[in-house]
Amino acid sequence: MNPEVHSELERIIDKALEKDRDTRYQHAADLLADLKRLRRQTESSRTAVVAAVPEKTAKGRGVWIAAAGAVLVALIVAGVWFLRAARNSQIDSIAVLPFTNVSGDANADYLSDGITESLIASLTHVPDLKVKSRNSVFHYKGKDVDVQKAGSELGVAALVSGRLTPHGDNIEVSAELTDVRDNTELWGQHYSGKSADIIALEQQIAGDLAAKLRSGLSSSEKQQVTNQGTQNPEAYALYTKGRYAWNKRTLADINAAIDYFDQAIAKDPNYALAYAGLADAYSTLPAYGGVNSEAVPRANAAARKALELDPTLARPHTVLAANEMEYDWDFAGGEAEYKKGFALDPNDAQAYMWYAEDLVWLGKVDEGLAAIDRAHQFDPLTPIISHDVGYLRVWARKYDEGIVACQKDEKENPTFAPIHDCLKLGYWAKGMYPEMLEEYRIQAQLSGDKDEVAVASAMAEGFRAGGVKGALARAIPVRLAQRKTGYTSAYNIAILYTGLGDKDQAFQWLNVAYKERDIAMERLKTDPWLDPLRSDSRLDELIKKVGLP
């Protein structure tokens, strides 16, 4: 509004006030450089006309301009400081990137992973702060990370990153907190101590970070943030090794994790997190060759013990919820457990994924798809969650939508075997049998599972000889042989017989699945591959026996 204000000064102010942070000044130094450049320009223009101006007037005006410029610089610097300080207190979302094991010794990876997971768990207790799950951030492990790009991909305001260097009996840890909106380091600290004192070290890091994020934490909130669950360093090390093994997700590693968790509990019988780890391990064991009737009761017992020791833990509720739905067939009880878990940790993407699966399988399609979309919003980078976005749409008979979603995920994660399971089912449902068999082959190859490779090979041979029924007929004896040496789902054998049109054999194997409490029995009412059995009263009887709502 003031016509005497220099147009360049107006541009500088407009840039400083720009709503889009990417087009604002990124650094105070850039702002200062523009102001200095403007000062040179104005002084140069004053020199050119000074002879025509009385000395007293020119001097007075120069003093005025200099004073005004000084005030402007002071105001802008103060404003930048004030906005930055205010912004720090407004960080509402954060991700802890996997700490780097600088030593290069893979045997020490469990330590760097342990610190990462510990900080994630600790920061979830900071009020009004959304913390990305482990699944989200471990996508970046071992990669050179562009902080601003990672922050944008994860949808967070700040990132924690760090490095760990073991030196014999000693350990050094560096940690930084970065505002990804302008790539500004808000906090950084170097820690060192004995490896045996790692619990105290992690408590200090978590406490310092929380204090930086929220300066007004109460004493009880501080205690929750810094609580590591045990003061026994041996128990903690065993627990950390257990989590490291469990996250590898092979049968051998899950069994190793169970052994580590058991040892941790032996060192500290009141270690709630070790029981929670045991619950996780047993609950995932059936998907990798474990027997339901052995693993699920042990998972439930461990989850209940974890909650008895620490009622603030959310994940044991999720384990109980999934097992009550899929094994105990207590559907109302399972839904109640899910909601208890969400109340304690409303940002647990994996919990929403499991909940979504159970809802869709029970026929609550709209609720289930909303839940998986929410999980994907929380955690857009974890392949298994992206997989479920398409997989559950296939189960909901939205075949084209499901295939498109899984094709997108395949491009982003081409070596992730479950994606091809999703595509296999989608193509099967649409009668695209050559495409189905190709996806089956790729899935089996990527999984490295010899049993699945054998089935895929048999189906390919059968298809060449007799079409889709030839493929199913060749798969059945392979599956039956596999049941003699390990666990193979009776429900899946029933699906093969259903596809062949042999209803009597299909129901025989569904009854075996019922006796074995196969987790797939939850899908009886909605499974598209059982549609040929819908008019048979034997299916209605099974549905009633399971107690499906």
XYZ file of C-alpha atoms in Angstrom:
549
model
C 0.000 0.000 0.000
C 2.962 2.310 0.521
C 4.133 3.458 -2.952
C 7.607 4.370 -1.582
C 8.392 0.769 -0.624
C 10.919 -0.726 -3.023
C 9.380 -3.422 -5.263
C 12.257 -5.802 -4.451
C 11.533 -5.435 -0.728
C 7.912 -6.275 -1.455
C 9.038 -9.433 -3.313
C 11.255 -10.476 -0.399
C 8.409 -10.061 2.095
C 5.987 -11.938 -0.159
C 8.462 -14.804 -0.446
C 8.969 -14.905 3.320
C 5.190 -15.104 3.796
C 4.554 -17.642 0.987
C 2.014 -20.278 2.085
C 3.720 -23.063 0.117
C 6.737 -23.989 2.250
C 8.618 -25.297 -0.796
C 8.621 -21.796 -2.346
C 9.432 -19.946 0.898
C 12.985 -19.168 1.970
C 14.583 -22.469 2.957
C 17.344 -20.895 5.042
C 17.824 -17.615 6.923
C 21.077 -17.136 4.979
C 19.107 -16.866 1.722
C 16.883 -14.186 3.221
C 19.889 -12.264 4.526
C 21.604 -12.418 1.099
C 18.530 -10.911 -0.602
C 18.332 -8.119 1.999
C 22.026 -7.278 1.538
C 21.580 -7.240 -2.235
C 18.631 -4.848 -1.845
C 20.665 -2.598 0.439
C 23.448 -2.356 -2.170
C 20.907 -1.484 -4.855
C 19.260 1.250 -2.778
C 22.611 2.714 -1.681
C 23.788 2.753 -5.302
C 20.660 4.580 -6.467
C 20.973 7.091 -3.599
C 24.579 7.842 -4.583
C 23.484 8.701 -8.120
C 21.071 11.427 -6.942
C 22.797 12.637 -3.773
C 24.201 15.792 -5.452
C 20.669 17.048 -6.099
C 19.607 16.551 -2.495
C 20.536 18.797 0.420
C 23.166 17.086 2.603
C 21.085 17.219 5.772
C 18.035 15.685 4.049
C 20.046 12.903 2.381
C 21.790 12.074 5.607
C 18.530 11.980 7.535
C 16.849 9.806 4.906
C 19.842 7.415 4.872
C 19.656 7.067 8.630
C 15.929 6.417 8.340
C 16.393 3.739 5.654
C 19.184 2.080 7.594
C 17.084 2.076 10.758
C 14.045 0.733 8.912
C 16.179 -1.972 7.310
C 17.598 -2.962 10.694
C 14.107 -3.169 12.185
C 12.913 -5.229 9.210
C 15.806 -7.683 9.549
C 15.237 -7.939 13.293
C 11.518 -8.567 12.782
C 12.056 -11.211 10.115
C 14.753 -13.017 12.115
C 12.524 -12.915 15.189
C 9.610 -14.161 13.099
C 11.625 -17.041 11.663
C 12.786 -17.980 15.184
C 9.257 -17.730 16.569
C 7.693 -19.778 13.760
C 10.390 -22.428 14.006
C 10.004 -22.658 17.785
C 6.229 -22.865 17.433
C 6.515 -25.485 14.714
C 8.738 -27.698 16.874
C 5.990 -27.861 19.483
C 3.443 -28.711 16.798
C 5.115 -31.863 15.449
C 2.239 -34.321 15.442
C 3.750 -37.224 13.506
C 7.123 -38.909 13.485
C 8.983 -41.909 12.101
C 12.074 -43.596 13.544
C 14.246 -44.777 10.659
C 16.243 -47.980 11.211
C 19.446 -47.087 13.036
C 22.558 -47.922 11.023
C 24.959 -50.530 12.338
C 28.210 -48.758 11.433
C 30.409 -51.675 12.492
C 29.538 -53.683 9.380
C 29.162 -56.780 11.575
C 25.781 -58.334 10.756
C 25.819 -60.061 14.135
C 25.290 -56.653 15.725
C 22.229 -55.827 13.610
C 19.963 -56.992 16.406
C 21.320 -54.112 18.519
C 20.609 -51.397 15.945
C 17.206 -52.911 15.158
C 16.518 -53.190 18.879
C 17.189 -49.501 19.490
C 14.921 -48.605 16.575
C 12.031 -50.752 17.821
C 12.541 -49.580 21.397
C 12.295 -45.914 20.380
C 9.179 -46.599 18.296
C 7.544 -48.261 21.288
C 8.648 -45.485 23.663
C 7.503 -42.573 21.489
C 4.001 -44.013 21.140
C 3.517 -42.828 24.745
C 4.212 -39.182 23.839
C 0.853 -37.336 23.912
C -0.704 -36.288 20.579
C 2.084 -37.859 18.544
C 1.487 -40.344 15.724
C 4.391 -42.772 15.399
C 4.910 -44.885 12.289
C 5.061 -48.631 12.860
C 8.098 -50.837 12.479
C 6.729 -52.257 9.229
C 6.612 -48.779 7.706
C 10.145 -47.721 8.526
C 12.091 -50.931 7.959
C 11.417 -50.459 4.262
C 14.384 -48.048 4.481
C 16.832 -50.362 6.241
C 20.210 -50.477 4.534
C 19.345 -47.691 2.081
C 20.694 -44.186 1.576
C 17.754 -42.067 2.661
C 16.776 -38.614 1.447
C 15.184 -37.256 4.624
C 12.640 -35.007 2.944
C 11.625 -37.672 0.431
C 11.251 -40.292 3.177
C 9.228 -37.874 5.283
C 6.909 -37.227 2.343
C 6.525 -40.957 1.597
C 5.760 -41.719 5.230
C 3.535 -38.676 5.670
C 5.242 -37.415 8.831
C 6.504 -34.055 10.043
C 9.771 -35.302 11.552
C 12.226 -38.178 11.359
C 14.549 -39.726 13.919
C 17.690 -41.294 12.490
C 20.862 -42.595 14.053
C 23.923 -44.787 14.020
C 25.234 -47.442 16.363
C 28.895 -48.410 16.718
C 29.893 -51.274 19.045
C 33.501 -51.280 20.330
C 34.097 -54.473 22.247
C 32.278 -54.027 25.561
C 31.381 -50.424 24.732
C 28.755 -48.923 22.467
C 28.292 -45.504 20.862
C 24.993 -44.171 19.562
C 24.287 -40.964 17.663
C 20.706 -39.786 17.184
C 19.161 -36.844 15.316
C 15.683 -35.359 15.034
C 14.997 -33.658 11.683
C 12.061 -31.509 10.641
C 11.420 -32.896 7.160
C 9.428 -29.849 6.117
C 12.561 -27.746 5.714
C 15.287 -30.366 6.379
C 16.249 -28.628 9.625
C 17.972 -30.584 12.381
C 16.013 -29.855 15.549
C 18.060 -31.966 17.920
C 21.107 -34.202 17.905
C 23.003 -36.060 20.585
C 25.878 -38.516 20.947
C 25.731 -41.218 23.616
C 28.285 -43.759 24.776
C 28.458 -46.401 27.455
C 28.931 -50.062 28.226
C 27.028 -52.555 26.097
C 25.659 -54.007 29.320
C 24.102 -50.601 30.077
C 22.131 -50.407 26.817
C 18.797 -50.303 28.696
C 19.801 -47.115 30.505
C 21.140 -45.737 27.226
C 17.836 -46.300 25.444
C 15.931 -44.790 28.372
C 18.085 -41.663 28.098
C 17.637 -41.363 24.312
C 13.853 -41.841 24.559
C 13.611 -39.347 27.424
C 15.689 -36.703 25.648
C 13.689 -37.075 22.425
C 10.355 -36.899 24.220
C 11.455 -33.790 26.127
C 12.409 -32.121 22.844
C 9.064 -32.997 21.267
C 6.919 -32.140 24.291
C 8.498 -29.960 26.959
C 5.597 -30.263 29.413
C 5.455 -34.014 29.981
C 4.118 -35.111 33.351
C 6.175 -37.428 35.540
C 3.885 -40.375 34.721
C 4.195 -39.671 30.978
C 7.980 -39.501 31.283
C 7.941 -42.815 33.132
C 5.889 -44.443 30.359
C 8.215 -43.109 27.664
C 11.383 -44.336 29.361
C 10.046 -47.684 30.561
C 11.979 -50.436 28.781
C 10.072 -53.300 30.417
C 13.040 -54.841 32.211
C 16.195 -53.838 34.016
C 17.883 -57.153 33.280
C 20.376 -56.617 30.419
C 20.551 -60.323 29.567
C 16.758 -60.565 29.305
C 16.679 -57.448 27.150
C 19.380 -58.782 24.788
C 17.515 -62.079 24.403
C 14.234 -60.263 23.740
C 15.912 -58.098 21.092
C 17.384 -61.172 19.398
C 13.935 -62.755 19.487
C 12.339 -59.801 17.719
C 15.139 -59.756 15.174
C 14.591 -63.459 14.393
C 10.771 -63.183 14.332
C 10.860 -60.383 11.780
C 12.665 -62.653 9.289
C 9.435 -64.696 8.981
C 10.676 -68.190 8.185
C 9.709 -71.317 10.118
C 13.268 -71.759 11.433
C 13.535 -68.110 12.492
C 10.138 -68.080 14.223
C 11.128 -71.177 16.196
C 14.427 -69.478 17.075
C 12.485 -66.401 18.212
C 10.321 -68.560 20.504
C 13.482 -69.955 22.073
C 14.920 -66.444 22.617
C 11.686 -65.189 24.187
C 11.539 -68.211 26.492
C 15.120 -67.531 27.596
C 14.297 -63.848 28.202
C 11.348 -64.858 30.394
C 13.587 -67.251 32.328
C 15.930 -64.312 33.074
C 13.038 -61.989 34.019
C 9.674 -63.729 34.671
C 7.932 -60.319 34.841
C 9.083 -59.134 31.404
C 5.769 -58.310 29.698
C 7.305 -57.521 26.302
C 8.929 -60.960 26.154
C 5.498 -62.558 26.651
C 4.087 -60.238 23.957
C 6.875 -61.387 21.624
C 6.066 -65.003 22.406
C 2.397 -64.326 21.582
C 3.354 -62.794 18.229
C 5.644 -65.705 17.377
C 3.123 -68.434 18.190
C 0.310 -66.584 16.421
C 2.266 -66.387 13.146
C 3.672 -69.931 13.361
C 0.715 -71.675 11.600
C 1.191 -69.547 8.478
C 4.718 -70.960 8.148
C 4.051 -74.636 8.789
C 3.085 -74.747 12.467
C 0.050 -76.657 13.727
C -2.920 -74.496 14.760
C -4.028 -76.642 17.663
C -0.571 -76.385 19.227
C 0.395 -72.799 18.402
C -2.805 -70.816 18.998
C -3.451 -71.819 22.651
C 0.173 -70.982 23.452
C -0.155 -67.615 21.712
C -3.288 -66.817 23.739
C -1.673 -67.829 27.029
C 1.368 -65.640 26.336
C -0.803 -62.677 25.304
C -2.893 -62.887 28.479
C 0.238 -63.088 30.631
C 1.679 -60.022 28.853
C -1.494 -58.038 29.605
C -1.509 -59.237 33.205
C 1.998 -57.806 33.614
C 1.432 -54.637 31.540
C -2.190 -53.674 30.720
C -0.981 -50.755 28.532
C 0.292 -53.065 25.760
C -1.888 -52.995 22.640
C -0.511 -55.829 20.487
C -1.493 -58.730 22.806
C -5.125 -57.624 22.404
C -4.706 -57.886 18.630
C -3.258 -61.405 18.917
C -6.161 -62.462 21.136
C -8.658 -60.810 18.779
C -7.401 -62.613 15.667
C -7.211 -65.975 17.452
C -10.682 -65.629 18.955
C -12.092 -64.838 15.512
C -10.194 -67.434 13.485
C -9.586 -70.306 15.901
C -12.006 -70.053 18.822
C -14.814 -68.763 16.560
C -15.774 -66.282 19.260
C -16.595 -63.463 16.861
C -18.087 -61.013 19.365
C -15.191 -61.568 21.759
C -12.666 -61.105 18.973
C -14.183 -57.804 17.868
C -14.144 -56.555 21.465
C -10.433 -57.414 21.768
C -9.653 -55.554 18.544
C -11.345 -52.452 19.924
C -9.360 -52.687 23.177
C -6.168 -52.763 21.118
C -7.236 -49.778 18.999
C -8.020 -47.783 22.150
C -4.447 -48.319 23.360
C -2.772 -47.813 19.978
C -5.058 -46.205 17.385
C -2.262 -46.121 14.771
C -1.374 -49.828 14.611
C -1.624 -50.519 10.874
C -1.068 -54.258 11.231
C -3.922 -54.509 13.736
C -6.238 -52.769 11.268
C -5.052 -55.154 8.544
C -5.933 -58.247 10.614
C -9.247 -56.666 11.598
C -10.016 -55.939 7.936
C -9.341 -59.561 6.963
C -11.688 -60.894 9.629
C -14.446 -58.448 8.707
C -14.311 -59.249 4.977
C -14.205 -63.009 5.591
C -17.279 -62.670 7.817
C -19.117 -60.734 5.111
C -18.829 -57.231 6.594
C -17.359 -56.014 3.336
C -17.787 -52.239 3.614
C -16.357 -52.148 7.142
C -13.519 -54.458 6.165
C -12.465 -52.487 3.099
C -12.616 -49.248 5.098
C -10.335 -50.855 7.708
C -7.742 -52.029 5.157
C -7.765 -48.634 3.470
C -7.135 -47.063 6.877
C -4.254 -49.480 7.495
C -2.788 -48.522 4.119
C -3.160 -44.831 4.957
C -1.211 -45.394 8.178
C 1.380 -47.577 6.471
C 1.550 -47.102 2.683
C 4.975 -48.718 2.218
C 4.596 -52.150 3.799
C 4.058 -54.697 0.985
C 1.761 -57.037 2.945
C -0.637 -54.190 3.727
C -0.590 -53.001 0.112
C -1.212 -56.634 -0.860
C -4.294 -56.802 1.355
C -5.784 -53.713 -0.301
C -6.161 -55.814 -3.469
C -6.502 -59.256 -1.876
C -9.519 -58.296 0.214
C -11.203 -56.742 -2.798
C -10.795 -60.053 -4.596
C -12.428 -61.781 -1.611
C -15.197 -59.170 -1.700
C -15.771 -60.200 -5.358
C -14.511 -56.868 -6.660
C -12.168 -58.826 -8.897
C -11.106 -56.121 -11.323
C -10.421 -53.619 -8.517
C -8.421 -56.219 -6.630
C -6.333 -57.216 -9.632
C -5.522 -53.584 -10.473
C -4.451 -52.897 -6.859
C -2.242 -55.992 -6.742
C -0.709 -55.230 -10.147
C 0.277 -51.814 -8.787
C 1.818 -53.432 -5.709
C 3.653 -55.949 -7.898
C 5.370 -53.124 -9.788
C 6.538 -51.631 -6.492
C 7.500 -54.967 -4.871
C 8.149 -57.465 -7.709
C 9.900 -60.033 -5.501
C 7.215 -60.108 -2.781
C 5.589 -63.558 -3.117
C 2.146 -62.869 -1.538
C 1.373 -60.280 -4.246
C 1.307 -63.121 -6.768
C -1.051 -65.074 -4.504
C -3.467 -62.143 -4.761
C -3.173 -62.069 -8.547
C -3.518 -65.859 -8.730
C -6.830 -65.750 -6.875
C -8.121 -62.820 -8.925
C -7.340 -64.526 -12.225
C -8.798 -67.814 -10.978
C -12.052 -66.082 -10.024
C -12.291 -64.512 -13.501
C -11.562 -67.809 -15.277
C -8.173 -66.575 -16.572
C -6.500 -69.937 -15.980
C -3.197 -69.546 -17.884
C -2.571 -66.269 -16.028
C -3.539 -67.966 -12.754
C -1.035 -70.784 -13.262
C 1.748 -68.357 -14.183
C 1.153 -66.380 -10.975
C 1.119 -69.644 -9.011
C 4.505 -70.541 -10.521
C 6.006 -67.127 -9.716
C 4.627 -67.151 -6.169
C 6.037 -70.611 -5.479
C 9.426 -69.689 -6.914
C 9.699 -66.450 -4.939
C 8.589 -68.061 -1.684
C 11.271 -70.751 -1.935
C 8.744 -73.259 -0.526
C 9.440 -76.689 -2.055
C 5.878 -77.848 -1.380
C 4.416 -74.910 -3.291
C 6.875 -75.421 -6.158
C 5.757 -79.055 -6.385
C 2.067 -78.086 -6.503
C 2.657 -75.359 -9.114
C 4.587 -77.793 -11.316
C 1.898 -80.476 -11.028
C -0.861 -77.989 -11.887
C 1.010 -76.765 -14.967
C 1.411 -80.348 -16.236
C -2.230 -81.131 -15.521
C -3.439 -78.010 -17.317
C -1.519 -78.931 -20.460
C -3.134 -82.357 -20.395
C -6.684 -81.540 -19.351
C -7.353 -77.860 -18.774
C -8.228 -76.381 -15.384
C -9.785 -79.611 -14.060
C -6.652 -81.445 -15.085
C -4.608 -78.912 -13.091
C -6.747 -79.357 -9.962
C -6.717 -83.156 -10.292
C -2.892 -83.202 -10.430
C -2.605 -80.897 -7.393
C -4.693 -83.086 -5.058
C -2.343 -86.126 -4.712
C 0.593 -83.753 -4.154
C -1.287 -82.037 -1.310
C -2.330 -85.359 0.205
C 1.271 -86.572 0.165
C 2.396 -83.356 1.878
C -0.054 -83.972 4.743
C 1.870 -87.112 5.596
C 5.078 -85.213 6.290
C 3.786 -81.889 7.664
C 0.790 -79.626 8.052
C -1.253 -78.887 4.936
C -4.613 -77.158 5.174
C -7.564 -79.538 4.808
C -9.663 -76.530 3.794
C -7.432 -75.924 0.764
C -7.810 -79.553 -0.274
C -11.586 -79.109 -0.051
C -11.290 -76.135 -2.424
C -9.528 -78.323 -5.002
C -12.255 -80.973 -4.820
C -14.922 -78.261 -5.101
C -13.310 -77.032 -8.315
C -13.412 -80.586 -9.678
C -17.107 -80.861 -8.862
C -16.597 -83.675 -6.313
C -18.901 -82.419 -3.549
C -18.651 -85.509 -1.338
C -14.850 -85.270 -1.128
C -15.103 -81.509 -0.659
C -17.358 -81.931 2.388
C -15.219 -84.755 3.746
C -12.222 -82.412 3.798
C -14.244 -79.473 5.133
C -15.216 -81.679 8.070
C -11.542 -82.489 8.623
C -10.833 -78.743 8.558
C -13.589 -78.246 11.149
C -12.062 -80.848 13.477
C -8.606 -79.289 13.058
C -10.062 -75.818 13.676
C -8.564 -74.612 10.392
C -8.466 -70.799 10.481
C -9.983 -70.687 6.991
C -13.336 -71.995 8.342
C -14.146 -68.374 9.162
C -14.576 -67.862 5.384
C -17.309 -70.469 4.816
C -20.092 -67.963 4.163
C -18.156 -65.699 1.799
C -15.548 -67.835 -0.001
C -16.132 -67.480 -3.791
C -14.461 -70.864 -4.390
C -17.171 -72.604 -2.339
C -20.016 -71.177 -4.421
C -20.687 -74.556 -6.129
C -21.603 -75.910 -2.662
C -24.054 -73.132 -1.699
C -27.174 -75.112 -2.578
C -26.071 -78.123 -0.493
C -27.566 -78.303 3.028
C -24.283 -79.749 4.340
C -22.681 -76.325 3.963
C -25.431 -74.687 6.021
C -24.880 -77.286 8.740
C -21.146 -76.536 8.839
C -21.804 -72.786 8.999
C -24.070 -73.356 12.011
C -21.496 -75.596 13.720
C -18.820 -72.923 13.350
C -21.324 -70.376 14.658
C -20.753 -67.786 11.954
C -22.850 -64.670 12.536
